[in-house]
Amino acid sequence: AQKVTQAQTEISVVEKEDVTLDCVYETRDTTYYLFWYKQPPSGELVFLIRRNSFDEQNEISGRYSWNFQKSTSSFNFTITASQVVDSAVYFCALVLSGGYQKVTFGIGTKLQVIP
Amino acid sequence: EAEVAQSPRYKITEKSQAVAFWCDPISGHATLYWYRQILGQGPELLVQFQDESVVDDSQLPKDRFSAERLKGVDSTLKIQPAELGDSAMYLCASSLYPTSGSGSYNEQFFGPGTRLTVL
Protein backbone atom coordinates (compact mmCIF):
# COMPACT_ATOMS: atom_id res chain seq x y z
CA ALA A 1 0.00 0.00 0.00
CA GLN A 2 1.16 3.51 -0.67
CA LYS A 3 1.67 6.24 1.90
CA VAL A 4 2.49 9.95 1.93
CA THR A 5 4.04 11.59 4.97
CA GLN A 6 4.12 15.31 5.58
CA ALA A 7 5.90 15.61 8.89
CA GLN A 8 5.38 19.35 9.25
CA THR A 9 1.83 20.01 10.33
CA GLU A 10 2.21 23.78 10.69
CA ILE A 11 4.86 26.26 9.65
CA SER A 12 5.00 29.99 10.26
CA VAL A 13 7.35 32.29 8.41
CA VAL A 14 7.73 36.01 8.09
CA GLU A 15 6.94 37.46 4.70
CA LYS A 16 9.84 37.32 2.21
CA GLU A 17 11.45 34.35 3.94
CA ASP A 18 12.00 31.14 1.99
CA VAL A 19 10.20 28.04 3.22
CA THR A 20 10.45 24.35 2.30
CA LEU A 21 7.59 21.90 2.76
CA ASP A 22 8.67 18.29 3.09
CA CYS A 23 7.01 15.26 1.53
CA VAL A 24 8.13 11.64 1.84
CA TYR A 25 6.29 8.86 0.05
CA GLU A 26 6.20 5.08 0.12
CA THR A 27 5.29 2.76 -2.72
CA ARG A 28 6.55 -0.49 -4.18
CA ASP A 29 5.48 0.49 -7.67
CA THR A 30 8.07 1.82 -10.09
CA THR A 31 5.62 3.97 -12.03
CA TYR A 32 3.75 6.65 -10.14
CA TYR A 33 2.92 10.33 -10.05
CA LEU A 34 3.49 12.87 -7.33
CA PHE A 35 1.52 16.05 -6.85
CA TRP A 36 1.33 19.17 -4.79
CA TYR A 37 -1.99 20.89 -4.17
CA LYS A 38 -2.76 24.16 -2.43
CA GLN A 39 -5.92 24.54 -0.34
CA PRO A 40 -6.68 28.15 0.57
CA PRO A 41 -9.25 28.95 3.25
CA SER A 42 -12.00 28.85 0.63
CA GLY A 43 -11.53 25.08 0.55
CA GLU A 44 -10.94 24.28 -3.10
CA LEU A 45 -7.89 22.18 -3.93
CA VAL A 46 -5.68 23.95 -6.45
CA PHE A 47 -3.29 21.88 -8.52
CA LEU A 48 0.31 23.11 -8.41
CA ILE A 49 2.51 20.48 -9.99
CA ARG A 50 2.67 16.90 -11.20
CA ARG A 51 5.81 14.81 -11.50
CA ASN A 52 6.09 11.25 -12.82
CA SER A 53 8.51 8.75 -11.36
CA PHE A 54 10.71 8.72 -14.44
CA ASP A 55 11.41 12.41 -14.38
CA GLU A 56 13.70 13.49 -11.57
CA GLN A 57 14.40 16.89 -13.00
CA ASN A 58 13.75 19.62 -10.52
CA GLU A 59 11.32 22.28 -11.57
CA ILE A 60 10.98 25.99 -10.96
CA SER A 61 7.86 28.03 -11.58
CA GLY A 62 8.17 31.61 -10.48
CA ARG A 63 8.70 31.60 -6.72
CA TYR A 64 7.88 27.88 -6.49
CA SER A 65 10.38 25.08 -6.92
CA TRP A 66 10.24 21.34 -6.43
CA ASN A 67 13.00 18.89 -5.57
CA PHE A 68 12.25 15.26 -6.46
CA GLN A 69 14.72 12.64 -5.18
CA LYS A 70 13.84 8.99 -5.75
CA SER A 71 16.82 7.86 -3.68
CA THR A 72 15.20 9.32 -0.57
CA SER A 73 11.57 9.03 -1.76
CA SER A 74 11.09 12.73 -1.27
CA PHE A 75 9.31 15.44 -3.21
CA ASN A 76 9.91 18.71 -1.41
CA PHE A 77 8.36 22.05 -2.23
CA THR A 78 10.10 25.40 -1.72
CA ILE A 79 8.50 28.83 -1.81
CA THR A 80 11.01 31.62 -2.28
CA ALA A 81 10.30 35.08 -0.91
CA SER A 82 7.03 34.01 0.65
CA GLN A 83 3.97 36.26 0.51
CA VAL A 84 0.87 36.51 2.65
CA VAL A 85 -1.17 35.04 -0.23
CA ASP A 86 0.85 31.85 0.11
CA SER A 87 -0.88 31.17 3.42
CA ALA A 88 -2.79 27.93 2.91
CA VAL A 89 -2.66 24.22 3.54
CA TYR A 90 -0.42 22.37 1.11
CA PHE A 91 -0.96 18.71 0.29
CA CYS A 92 1.42 16.25 -1.26
CA ALA A 93 -0.22 13.32 -3.05
CA LEU A 94 0.73 10.08 -4.76
CA VAL A 95 -1.02 8.24 -7.61
CA LEU A 96 -0.01 4.87 -8.96
CA SER A 97 -0.09 4.43 -12.71
CA GLY A 98 -2.61 2.01 -14.07
CA GLY A 99 -5.85 0.72 -12.67
CA TYR A 100 -8.24 3.37 -11.41
CA GLN A 101 -5.49 5.67 -10.19
CA LYS A 102 -6.53 6.21 -6.62
CA VAL A 103 -4.96 9.30 -5.06
CA THR A 104 -3.31 9.06 -1.64
CA PHE A 105 -2.93 12.40 0.11
CA GLY A 106 -0.68 13.40 2.98
CA ILE A 107 -2.25 15.13 5.97
CA GLY A 108 -1.13 18.53 4.75
CA THR A 109 1.14 21.29 5.98
CA LYS A 110 -0.49 24.51 7.10
CA LEU A 111 1.66 27.45 6.09
CA GLN A 112 1.14 30.83 7.69
CA VAL A 113 3.01 33.77 6.24
CA ILE A 114 3.12 36.65 8.67
CA PRO A 115 3.31 40.16 7.24
CA GLU B 1 -13.29 27.73 -17.98
CA ALA B 2 -14.90 24.40 -17.11
CA GLU B 3 -15.31 23.71 -13.42
CA VAL B 4 -16.67 21.06 -11.11
CA ALA B 5 -19.82 22.35 -9.45
CA GLN B 6 -20.99 21.34 -6.00
CA SER B 7 -23.98 22.29 -3.91
CA PRO B 8 -24.70 23.29 -1.30
CA ARG B 9 -21.47 24.97 -0.23
CA TYR B 10 -22.43 24.78 3.43
CA LYS B 11 -24.84 22.51 5.27
CA ILE B 12 -25.76 22.44 8.92
CA THR B 13 -27.90 19.58 10.11
CA GLU B 14 -28.83 17.85 13.30
CA LYS B 15 -27.75 14.39 14.25
CA SER B 16 -29.95 11.62 12.78
CA GLN B 17 -31.17 13.79 9.92
CA ALA B 18 -30.59 12.95 6.26
CA VAL B 19 -28.36 15.11 4.07
CA ALA B 20 -27.53 15.05 0.38
CA PHE B 21 -24.78 16.66 -1.65
CA TRP B 22 -24.72 17.20 -5.37
CA CYS B 23 -21.84 17.29 -7.82
CA ASP B 24 -21.73 18.18 -11.50
CA PRO B 25 -18.39 17.19 -13.07
CA ILE B 26 -16.66 18.84 -15.97
CA SER B 27 -18.40 17.94 -19.20
CA GLY B 28 -16.90 14.86 -20.79
CA HIS B 29 -15.23 13.60 -17.63
CA ALA B 30 -16.14 9.95 -17.23
CA THR B 31 -14.59 9.52 -13.79
CA LEU B 32 -16.07 11.11 -10.70
CA TYR B 33 -14.74 10.98 -7.16
CA TRP B 34 -16.16 11.83 -3.75
CA TYR B 35 -13.69 12.63 -1.00
CA ARG B 36 -14.18 13.37 2.68
CA GLN B 37 -11.75 15.73 4.37
CA ILE B 38 -11.84 15.89 8.14
CA LEU B 39 -10.38 19.05 9.63
CA GLY B 40 -6.62 18.79 9.88
CA GLN B 41 -6.36 15.82 7.55
CA GLY B 42 -5.94 15.14 3.87
CA PRO B 43 -8.84 14.15 1.62
CA GLU B 44 -9.85 10.51 1.80
CA LEU B 45 -11.53 8.81 -1.13
CA LEU B 46 -15.07 7.64 -0.35
CA VAL B 47 -16.24 6.46 -3.74
CA GLN B 48 -15.09 6.51 -7.35
CA PHE B 49 -17.35 6.18 -10.39
CA GLN B 50 -16.44 5.22 -13.89
CA ASP B 51 -19.43 6.46 -15.88
CA GLU B 52 -22.38 5.20 -13.85
CA SER B 53 -20.55 2.27 -12.24
CA VAL B 54 -18.86 2.27 -8.85
CA VAL B 55 -15.25 1.10 -9.19
CA ASP B 56 -14.07 1.78 -5.63
CA ASP B 57 -16.20 2.27 -2.54
CA SER B 58 -13.97 0.45 -0.08
CA GLN B 59 -13.87 3.44 2.32
CA LEU B 60 -17.55 4.32 2.08
CA PRO B 61 -19.48 3.61 5.33
CA LYS B 62 -22.23 1.77 3.55
CA ASP B 63 -24.53 1.51 6.54
CA ARG B 64 -25.24 5.22 6.32
CA PHE B 65 -23.65 6.57 3.14
CA SER B 66 -24.85 6.05 -0.41
CA ALA B 67 -23.77 7.48 -3.72
CA GLU B 68 -25.25 7.34 -7.16
CA ARG B 69 -24.49 8.57 -10.62
CA LEU B 70 -27.49 7.32 -12.52
CA LYS B 71 -26.83 8.73 -15.97
CA GLY B 72 -23.08 8.83 -15.69
CA VAL B 73 -23.02 12.60 -15.40
CA ASP B 74 -23.90 14.33 -12.13
CA SER B 75 -23.80 12.54 -8.81
CA THR B 76 -25.42 12.62 -5.39
CA LEU B 77 -23.87 11.59 -2.09
CA LYS B 78 -26.30 10.92 0.75
CA ILE B 79 -25.86 10.40 4.46
CA GLN B 80 -28.70 8.92 6.49
CA PRO B 81 -28.67 9.26 9.43
CA ALA B 82 -25.98 11.88 9.94
CA GLU B 83 -23.71 11.51 12.96
CA LEU B 84 -21.54 14.03 14.75
CA GLY B 85 -18.40 12.43 13.31
CA ASP B 86 -19.60 13.14 9.78
CA SER B 87 -18.77 16.83 10.15
CA ALA B 88 -16.22 17.44 7.42
CA MET B 89 -15.63 18.90 3.98
CA TYR B 90 -16.97 16.74 1.17
CA LEU B 91 -15.07 17.25 -2.05
CA CYS B 92 -16.04 16.11 -5.51
CA ALA B 93 -13.51 15.72 -8.32
CA SER B 94 -13.65 14.57 -11.91
CA SER B 95 -11.23 13.43 -14.57
CA LEU B 96 -11.12 11.89 -18.01
CA TYR B 97 -10.91 8.10 -18.18
CA PRO B 98 -7.86 6.85 -16.28
CA THR B 99 -5.54 5.25 -18.77
CA SER B 100 -3.44 2.26 -17.89
CA GLY B 101 0.22 1.84 -18.53
CA SER B 102 3.23 3.93 -17.70
CA GLY B 103 3.50 7.57 -18.55
CA SER B 104 -0.18 8.35 -18.47
CA TYR B 105 -2.39 10.05 -16.00
CA ASN B 106 -5.51 12.14 -16.17
CA GLU B 107 -5.54 14.93 -13.63
CA GLN B 108 -8.39 15.26 -11.16
CA PHE B 109 -10.15 18.61 -11.01
CA PHE B 110 -11.75 19.49 -7.69
CA GLY B 111 -14.91 21.35 -6.90
CA PRO B 112 -15.22 23.90 -4.06
CA GLY B 113 -16.57 21.33 -1.63
CA THR B 114 -19.52 21.15 0.74
CA ARG B 115 -18.76 21.89 4.37
CA LEU B 116 -21.03 19.78 6.57
CA THR B 117 -21.61 20.52 10.23
CA VAL B 118 -23.61 18.01 12.25
CA LEU B 119 -24.98 19.34 15.56
mmCIF file of C-alpha atoms in Angstrom:
data_model
loop_
_atom_site.group_PDB
_atom_site.id
_atom_site.type_symbol
_atom_site.label_atom_id
_atom_site.label_comp_id
_atom_site.label_asym_id
_atom_site.label_seq_id
_atom_site.Cartn_x
_atom_site.Cartn_y
_atom_site.Cartn_z
ATOM 1 C CA ALA A 1 0.000 0.000 0.000
ATOM 2 C CA GLN A 2 1.159 3.506 -0.668
ATOM 3 C CA LYS A 3 1.669 6.236 1.901
ATOM 4 C CA VAL A 4 2.495 9.948 1.931
ATOM 5 C CA THR A 5 4.039 11.590 4.967
ATOM 6 C CA GLN A 6 4.122 15.314 5.583
ATOM 7 C CA ALA A 7 5.904 15.614 8.890
ATOM 8 C CA GLN A 8 5.384 19.351 9.249
ATOM 9 C CA THR A 9 1.828 20.013 10.330
ATOM 10 C CA GLU A 10 2.208 23.783 10.692
ATOM 11 C CA ILE A 11 4.864 26.262 9.646
ATOM 12 C CA SER A 12 5.001 29.991 10.258
ATOM 13 C CA VAL A 13 7.351 32.290 8.407
ATOM 14 C CA VAL A 14 7.730 36.006 8.087
ATOM 15 C CA GLU A 15 6.942 37.456 4.701
ATOM 16 C CA LYS A 16 9.839 37.315 2.213
ATOM 17 C CA GLU A 17 11.447 34.354 3.938
ATOM 18 C CA ASP A 18 12.004 31.139 1.992
ATOM 19 C CA VAL A 19 10.200 28.038 3.220
ATOM 20 C CA THR A 20 10.449 24.346 2.303
ATOM 21 C CA LEU A 21 7.589 21.898 2.761
ATOM 22 C CA ASP A 22 8.672 18.286 3.087
ATOM 23 C CA CYS A 23 7.011 15.256 1.530
ATOM 24 C CA VAL A 24 8.127 11.639 1.839
ATOM 25 C CA TYR A 25 6.291 8.858 0.046
ATOM 26 C CA GLU A 26 6.202 5.078 0.117
ATOM 27 C CA THR A 27 5.288 2.759 -2.716
ATOM 28 C CA ARG A 28 6.546 -0.492 -4.182
ATOM 29 C CA ASP A 29 5.485 0.491 -7.667
ATOM 30 C CA THR A 30 8.068 1.825 -10.088
ATOM 31 C CA THR A 31 5.620 3.973 -12.032
ATOM 32 C CA TYR A 32 3.752 6.647 -10.143
ATOM 33 C CA TYR A 33 2.923 10.334 -10.052
ATOM 34 C CA LEU A 34 3.491 12.873 -7.333
ATOM 35 C CA PHE A 35 1.523 16.051 -6.849
ATOM 36 C CA TRP A 36 1.331 19.166 -4.785
ATOM 37 C CA TYR A 37 -1.989 20.889 -4.170
ATOM 38 C CA LYS A 38 -2.758 24.159 -2.426
ATOM 39 C CA GLN A 39 -5.920 24.536 -0.338
ATOM 40 C CA PRO A 40 -6.684 28.148 0.567
ATOM 41 C CA PRO A 41 -9.252 28.946 3.254
ATOM 42 C CA SER A 42 -11.997 28.846 0.630
ATOM 43 C CA GLY A 43 -11.529 25.081 0.554
ATOM 44 C CA GLU A 44 -10.942 24.275 -3.103
ATOM 45 C CA LEU A 45 -7.895 22.175 -3.927
ATOM 46 C CA VAL A 46 -5.682 23.947 -6.450
ATOM 47 C CA PHE A 47 -3.289 21.880 -8.519
ATOM 48 C CA LEU A 48 0.313 23.115 -8.409
ATOM 49 C CA ILE A 49 2.509 20.476 -9.989
ATOM 50 C CA ARG A 50 2.669 16.898 -11.198
ATOM 51 C CA ARG A 51 5.809 14.813 -11.501
ATOM 52 C CA ASN A 52 6.086 11.248 -12.825
ATOM 53 C CA SER A 53 8.506 8.755 -11.363
ATOM 54 C CA PHE A 54 10.714 8.719 -14.443
ATOM 55 C CA ASP A 55 11.405 12.413 -14.377
ATOM 56 C CA GLU A 56 13.699 13.491 -11.566
ATOM 57 C CA GLN A 57 14.400 16.887 -12.997
ATOM 58 C CA ASN A 58 13.747 19.625 -10.516
ATOM 59 C CA GLU A 59 11.318 22.282 -11.569
ATOM 60 C CA ILE A 60 10.980 25.991 -10.961
ATOM 61 C CA SER A 61 7.864 28.028 -11.582
ATOM 62 C CA GLY A 62 8.172 31.613 -10.477
ATOM 63 C CA ARG A 63 8.695 31.601 -6.716
ATOM 64 C CA TYR A 64 7.878 27.882 -6.490
ATOM 65 C CA SER A 65 10.376 25.078 -6.920
ATOM 66 C CA TRP A 66 10.244 21.339 -6.426
ATOM 67 C CA ASN A 67 13.000 18.888 -5.566
ATOM 68 C CA PHE A 68 12.250 15.261 -6.459
ATOM 69 C CA GLN A 69 14.717 12.643 -5.181
ATOM 70 C CA LYS A 70 13.836 8.993 -5.752
ATOM 71 C CA SER A 71 16.817 7.864 -3.676
ATOM 72 C CA THR A 72 15.202 9.324 -0.566
ATOM 73 C CA SER A 73 11.575 9.029 -1.761
ATOM 74 C CA SER A 74 11.091 12.730 -1.268
ATOM 75 C CA PHE A 75 9.310 15.437 -3.214
ATOM 76 C CA ASN A 76 9.905 18.707 -1.407
ATOM 77 C CA PHE A 77 8.360 22.050 -2.233
ATOM 78 C CA THR A 78 10.096 25.401 -1.721
ATOM 79 C CA ILE A 79 8.504 28.829 -1.810
ATOM 80 C CA THR A 80 11.007 31.624 -2.282
ATOM 81 C CA ALA A 81 10.296 35.085 -0.913
ATOM 82 C CA SER A 82 7.027 34.013 0.653
ATOM 83 C CA GLN A 83 3.973 36.257 0.507
ATOM 84 C CA VAL A 84 0.867 36.509 2.650
ATOM 85 C CA VAL A 85 -1.166 35.040 -0.233
ATOM 86 C CA ASP A 86 0.854 31.851 0.107
ATOM 87 C CA SER A 87 -0.875 31.169 3.421
ATOM 88 C CA ALA A 88 -2.788 27.929 2.906
ATOM 89 C CA VAL A 89 -2.660 24.219 3.539
ATOM 90 C CA TYR A 90 -0.421 22.368 1.109
ATOM 91 C CA PHE A 91 -0.958 18.706 0.289
ATOM 92 C CA CYS A 92 1.424 16.254 -1.262
ATOM 93 C CA ALA A 93 -0.222 13.323 -3.049
ATOM 94 C CA LEU A 94 0.733 10.083 -4.761
ATOM 95 C CA VAL A 95 -1.019 8.245 -7.609
ATOM 96 C CA LEU A 96 -0.011 4.868 -8.958
ATOM 97 C CA SER A 97 -0.090 4.435 -12.707
ATOM 98 C CA GLY A 98 -2.611 2.008 -14.069
ATOM 99 C CA GLY A 99 -5.854 0.720 -12.669
ATOM 100 C CA TYR A 100 -8.239 3.375 -11.412
ATOM 101 C CA GLN A 101 -5.485 5.674 -10.191
ATOM 102 C CA LYS A 102 -6.531 6.212 -6.619
ATOM 103 C CA VAL A 103 -4.956 9.298 -5.056
ATOM 104 C CA THR A 104 -3.308 9.056 -1.642
ATOM 105 C CA PHE A 105 -2.929 12.399 0.114
ATOM 106 C CA GLY A 106 -0.680 13.403 2.976
ATOM 107 C CA ILE A 107 -2.249 15.129 5.971
ATOM 108 C CA GLY A 108 -1.134 18.528 4.750
ATOM 109 C CA THR A 109 1.141 21.291 5.982
ATOM 110 C CA LYS A 110 -0.488 24.511 7.099
ATOM 111 C CA LEU A 111 1.660 27.445 6.094
ATOM 112 C CA GLN A 112 1.140 30.825 7.690
ATOM 113 C CA VAL A 113 3.005 33.768 6.241
ATOM 114 C CA ILE A 114 3.124 36.655 8.668
ATOM 115 C CA PRO A 115 3.307 40.157 7.238
ATOM 116 C CA GLU B 1 -13.291 27.734 -17.976
ATOM 117 C CA ALA B 2 -14.903 24.400 -17.113
ATOM 118 C CA GLU B 3 -15.311 23.710 -13.421
ATOM 119 C CA VAL B 4 -16.667 21.061 -11.114
ATOM 120 C CA ALA B 5 -19.824 22.348 -9.451
ATOM 121 C CA GLN B 6 -20.988 21.338 -5.996
ATOM 122 C CA SER B 7 -23.980 22.289 -3.911
ATOM 123 C CA PRO B 8 -24.704 23.287 -1.297
ATOM 124 C CA ARG B 9 -21.474 24.974 -0.230
ATOM 125 C CA TYR B 10 -22.428 24.776 3.425
ATOM 126 C CA LYS B 11 -24.837 22.507 5.268
ATOM 127 C CA ILE B 12 -25.756 22.441 8.916
ATOM 128 C CA THR B 13 -27.898 19.579 10.114
ATOM 129 C CA GLU B 14 -28.832 17.846 13.295
ATOM 130 C CA LYS B 15 -27.753 14.391 14.248
ATOM 131 C CA SER B 16 -29.946 11.622 12.780
ATOM 132 C CA GLN B 17 -31.170 13.788 9.921
ATOM 133 C CA ALA B 18 -30.593 12.951 6.261
ATOM 134 C CA VAL B 19 -28.356 15.108 4.069
ATOM 135 C CA ALA B 20 -27.530 15.052 0.384
ATOM 136 C CA PHE B 21 -24.782 16.658 -1.649
ATOM 137 C CA TRP B 22 -24.721 17.201 -5.365
ATOM 138 C CA CYS B 23 -21.836 17.290 -7.822
ATOM 139 C CA ASP B 24 -21.735 18.179 -11.499
ATOM 140 C CA PRO B 25 -18.394 17.193 -13.069
ATOM 141 C CA ILE B 26 -16.658 18.844 -15.975
ATOM 142 C CA SER B 27 -18.404 17.935 -19.201
ATOM 143 C CA GLY B 28 -16.899 14.860 -20.786
ATOM 144 C CA HIS B 29 -15.232 13.602 -17.631
ATOM 145 C CA ALA B 30 -16.138 9.950 -17.225
ATOM 146 C CA THR B 31 -14.591 9.523 -13.792
ATOM 147 C CA LEU B 32 -16.069 11.107 -10.698
ATOM 148 C CA TYR B 33 -14.735 10.980 -7.159
ATOM 149 C CA TRP B 34 -16.163 11.833 -3.750
ATOM 150 C CA TYR B 35 -13.691 12.631 -0.996
ATOM 151 C CA ARG B 36 -14.183 13.372 2.684
ATOM 152 C CA GLN B 37 -11.753 15.728 4.372
ATOM 153 C CA ILE B 38 -11.842 15.892 8.135
ATOM 154 C CA LEU B 39 -10.379 19.054 9.631
ATOM 155 C CA GLY B 40 -6.618 18.789 9.876
ATOM 156 C CA GLN B 41 -6.356 15.816 7.546
ATOM 157 C CA GLY B 42 -5.942 15.145 3.873
ATOM 158 C CA PRO B 43 -8.841 14.149 1.621
ATOM 159 C CA GLU B 44 -9.851 10.508 1.801
ATOM 160 C CA LEU B 45 -11.534 8.806 -1.134
ATOM 161 C CA LEU B 46 -15.069 7.643 -0.345
ATOM 162 C CA VAL B 47 -16.236 6.460 -3.743
ATOM 163 C CA GLN B 48 -15.093 6.511 -7.354
ATOM 164 C CA PHE B 49 -17.346 6.179 -10.389
ATOM 165 C CA GLN B 50 -16.440 5.217 -13.889
ATOM 166 C CA ASP B 51 -19.432 6.455 -15.885
ATOM 167 C CA GLU B 52 -22.382 5.195 -13.846
ATOM 168 C CA SER B 53 -20.551 2.274 -12.240
ATOM 169 C CA VAL B 54 -18.864 2.267 -8.851
ATOM 170 C CA VAL B 55 -15.254 1.099 -9.189
ATOM 171 C CA ASP B 56 -14.069 1.782 -5.633
ATOM 172 C CA ASP B 57 -16.198 2.269 -2.536
ATOM 173 C CA SER B 58 -13.966 0.452 -0.083
ATOM 174 C CA GLN B 59 -13.866 3.438 2.322
ATOM 175 C CA LEU B 60 -17.549 4.317 2.084
ATOM 176 C CA PRO B 61 -19.481 3.612 5.330
ATOM 177 C CA LYS B 62 -22.226 1.770 3.549
ATOM 178 C CA ASP B 63 -24.530 1.508 6.543
ATOM 179 C CA ARG B 64 -25.244 5.225 6.324
ATOM 180 C CA PHE B 65 -23.653 6.572 3.142
ATOM 181 C CA SER B 66 -24.849 6.047 -0.405
ATOM 182 C CA ALA B 67 -23.771 7.483 -3.723
ATOM 183 C CA GLU B 68 -25.246 7.339 -7.159
ATOM 184 C CA ARG B 69 -24.486 8.571 -10.622
ATOM 185 C CA LEU B 70 -27.493 7.316 -12.523
ATOM 186 C CA LYS B 71 -26.833 8.733 -15.974
ATOM 187 C CA GLY B 72 -23.082 8.827 -15.693
ATOM 188 C CA VAL B 73 -23.025 12.598 -15.405
ATOM 189 C CA ASP B 74 -23.900 14.328 -12.129
ATOM 190 C CA SER B 75 -23.797 12.543 -8.812
ATOM 191 C CA THR B 76 -25.419 12.621 -5.395
ATOM 192 C CA LEU B 77 -23.871 11.592 -2.091
ATOM 193 C CA LYS B 78 -26.296 10.919 0.751
ATOM 194 C CA ILE B 79 -25.860 10.398 4.461
ATOM 195 C CA GLN B 80 -28.696 8.922 6.493
ATOM 196 C CA PRO B 81 -28.674 9.258 9.427
ATOM 197 C CA ALA B 82 -25.982 11.878 9.938
ATOM 198 C CA GLU B 83 -23.707 11.509 12.957
ATOM 199 C CA LEU B 84 -21.536 14.033 14.751
ATOM 200 C CA GLY B 85 -18.402 12.432 13.312
ATOM 201 C CA ASP B 86 -19.595 13.140 9.775
ATOM 202 C CA SER B 87 -18.772 16.833 10.148
ATOM 203 C CA ALA B 88 -16.218 17.436 7.419
ATOM 204 C CA MET B 89 -15.632 18.897 3.985
ATOM 205 C CA TYR B 90 -16.972 16.740 1.170
ATOM 206 C CA LEU B 91 -15.073 17.246 -2.050
ATOM 207 C CA CYS B 92 -16.035 16.115 -5.515
ATOM 208 C CA ALA B 93 -13.510 15.718 -8.319
ATOM 209 C CA SER B 94 -13.650 14.569 -11.913
ATOM 210 C CA SER B 95 -11.235 13.433 -14.574
ATOM 211 C CA LEU B 96 -11.125 11.887 -18.007
ATOM 212 C CA TYR B 97 -10.907 8.103 -18.178
ATOM 213 C CA PRO B 98 -7.864 6.849 -16.283
ATOM 214 C CA THR B 99 -5.543 5.246 -18.774
ATOM 215 C CA SER B 100 -3.442 2.259 -17.892
ATOM 216 C CA GLY B 101 0.225 1.838 -18.527
ATOM 217 C CA SER B 102 3.229 3.933 -17.697
ATOM 218 C CA GLY B 103 3.498 7.567 -18.551
ATOM 219 C CA SER B 104 -0.176 8.346 -18.471
ATOM 220 C CA TYR B 105 -2.390 10.052 -15.997
ATOM 221 C CA ASN B 106 -5.513 12.138 -16.171
ATOM 222 C CA GLU B 107 -5.536 14.925 -13.631
ATOM 223 C CA GLN B 108 -8.386 15.260 -11.162
ATOM 224 C CA PHE B 109 -10.148 18.613 -11.006
ATOM 225 C CA PHE B 110 -11.747 19.493 -7.690
ATOM 226 C CA GLY B 111 -14.906 21.350 -6.895
ATOM 227 C CA PRO B 112 -15.220 23.903 -4.061
ATOM 228 C CA GLY B 113 -16.574 21.332 -1.629
ATOM 229 C CA THR B 114 -19.524 21.150 0.740
ATOM 230 C CA ARG B 115 -18.762 21.890 4.372
ATOM 231 C CA LEU B 116 -21.031 19.781 6.573
ATOM 232 C CA THR B 117 -21.614 20.517 10.229
ATOM 233 C CA VAL B 118 -23.612 18.007 12.253
ATOM 234 C CA LEU B 119 -24.983 19.339 15.557
#
